Every structure is written in structure tokens, then in C-alpha cells.
Amino acid sequence: MTRYVKIGEAKTHLSALLAEVEAGEDLVLCRGSKPIAHVTPHVGGPQHAALCATLRRARAKQRPVTTSELLFWRHEGHAR
């Protein structure tokens, strides 16, 4: 679940908020009602290695991207 917190509250309760992030909760810092930062738990160690392996397997199943495709995507949406 994502929790939205204003900066003043975050400064006052930073330790408690970081404990919630460590427990797996996402945190969005807001200036007024405008979100400005997203704080998520750090993924490291075995979780990070497992995620990298999953992404590599998924990428290996896809066909290579050609240079012409990259150039097309780069200019997609630009006025010509």
C-alpha cells in the first residue's frame, strides 16, 4: 500500500516512516498536494539477484531490437 505524506510530517516522523518503508510500504512525499518523491524499500542481496535473473530470462525470450527501430522510436511523436 502507498502512503502519501507531506514534507513537514516526514521531517517530524522520519524514523517511523523509514521503519514502515523497511517493512515493505511505499511512501510518496508531497509538497502540499503535489507528489514529488517516491520512497520504496531497497532491494538487495538474494532478492536483487533473483530479480535480475528473472529479467534476463524474460529479455532472452524477446527478439533483438534493430537500429532502425531504435531510430524510429527516438523520433516518434516529434514534428517533422
Short mmCIF file of C-alpha atoms in Angstrom, two decimals:
data_model
loop_
_atom_site.label_atom_id
_atom_site.label_comp_id
_atom_site.label_asym_id
_atom_site.label_seq_id
_atom_site.Cartn_x
_atom_site.Cartn_y
_atom_site.Cartn_z
CA MET A 1 0.00 0.00 0.00
CA THR A 2 1.23 3.50 -0.76
CA ARG A 3 1.15 6.20 1.88
CA TYR A 4 1.15 9.91 0.98
CA VAL A 5 2.94 12.18 3.43
CA LYS A 6 3.56 15.93 3.41
CA ILE A 7 7.15 17.07 3.82
CA GLY A 8 6.60 18.65 7.26
CA GLU A 9 5.16 15.42 8.63
CA ALA A 10 8.01 13.45 7.03
CA LYS A 11 10.63 15.64 8.71
CA THR A 12 8.94 15.20 12.08
CA HIS A 13 8.41 11.42 11.82
CA LEU A 14 11.27 10.36 9.54
CA SER A 15 12.46 7.42 11.66
CA ALA A 16 8.97 5.93 11.96
CA LEU A 17 8.28 6.43 8.25
CA LEU A 18 11.55 4.73 7.30
CA ALA A 19 10.63 1.80 9.53
CA GLU A 20 7.39 1.47 7.55
CA VAL A 21 9.34 1.55 4.28
CA GLU A 22 11.66 -1.18 5.64
CA ALA A 23 8.54 -3.22 6.39
CA GLY A 24 7.55 -3.02 2.71
CA GLU A 25 5.31 0.03 2.47
CA ASP A 26 5.78 2.59 -0.32
CA LEU A 27 5.94 6.24 0.66
CA VAL A 28 5.16 9.27 -1.51
CA LEU A 29 6.42 12.62 -0.27
CA CYS A 30 4.22 15.57 -1.21
CA ARG A 31 4.71 19.31 -1.30
CA GLY A 32 1.19 20.40 -0.50
CA SER A 33 -0.92 18.01 -2.55
CA LYS A 34 1.71 17.57 -5.31
CA PRO A 35 3.72 14.32 -5.15
CA ILE A 36 7.46 15.00 -5.51
CA ALA A 37 9.27 11.80 -4.43
CA HIS A 38 8.58 8.08 -4.17
CA VAL A 39 10.40 6.12 -1.45
CA THR A 40 10.44 2.33 -1.76
CA PRO A 41 12.28 -0.42 0.11
CA HIS A 42 15.78 -1.13 -1.17
CA VAL A 43 16.08 -4.48 -2.91
CA GLY A 44 19.43 -6.08 -2.29
CA GLY A 45 21.17 -9.38 -1.79
CA PRO A 46 19.30 -12.53 -2.83
CA GLN A 47 16.14 -10.62 -3.83
CA HIS A 48 18.15 -8.42 -6.20
CA ALA A 49 19.91 -11.40 -7.78
CA ALA A 50 16.60 -13.24 -8.27
CA LEU A 51 15.03 -10.16 -9.88
CA CYS A 52 17.99 -9.73 -12.24
CA ALA A 53 17.82 -13.40 -13.25
CA THR A 54 14.08 -13.11 -13.95
CA LEU A 55 14.59 -10.02 -16.10
CA ARG A 56 17.46 -11.65 -18.03
CA ARG A 57 15.32 -14.72 -18.78
CA ALA A 58 12.45 -12.53 -19.99
CA ARG A 59 14.79 -10.45 -22.16
CA ALA A 60 16.37 -13.57 -23.69
CA LYS A 61 12.93 -14.65 -24.99
CA GLN A 62 12.49 -11.42 -26.96
CA ARG A 63 13.91 -10.75 -30.40
CA PRO A 64 16.76 -8.23 -30.74
CA VAL A 65 15.85 -4.61 -31.46
CA THR A 66 17.16 -3.23 -34.75
CA THR A 67 18.88 0.12 -35.21
CA SER A 68 16.08 1.33 -37.45
CA GLU A 69 13.52 0.54 -34.73
CA LEU A 70 15.56 2.49 -32.17
CA LEU A 71 15.80 5.49 -34.50
CA PHE A 72 12.07 5.33 -35.23
CA TRP A 73 11.22 5.25 -31.51
CA ARG A 74 13.64 8.08 -30.81
CA HIS A 75 11.79 10.38 -33.19
CA GLU A 76 8.29 9.04 -32.56
CA GLY A 77 5.93 11.87 -31.72
CA HIS A 78 8.27 14.62 -32.94
CA ALA A 79 7.02 17.04 -35.55
CA ARG A 80 8.78 16.51 -38.87
#
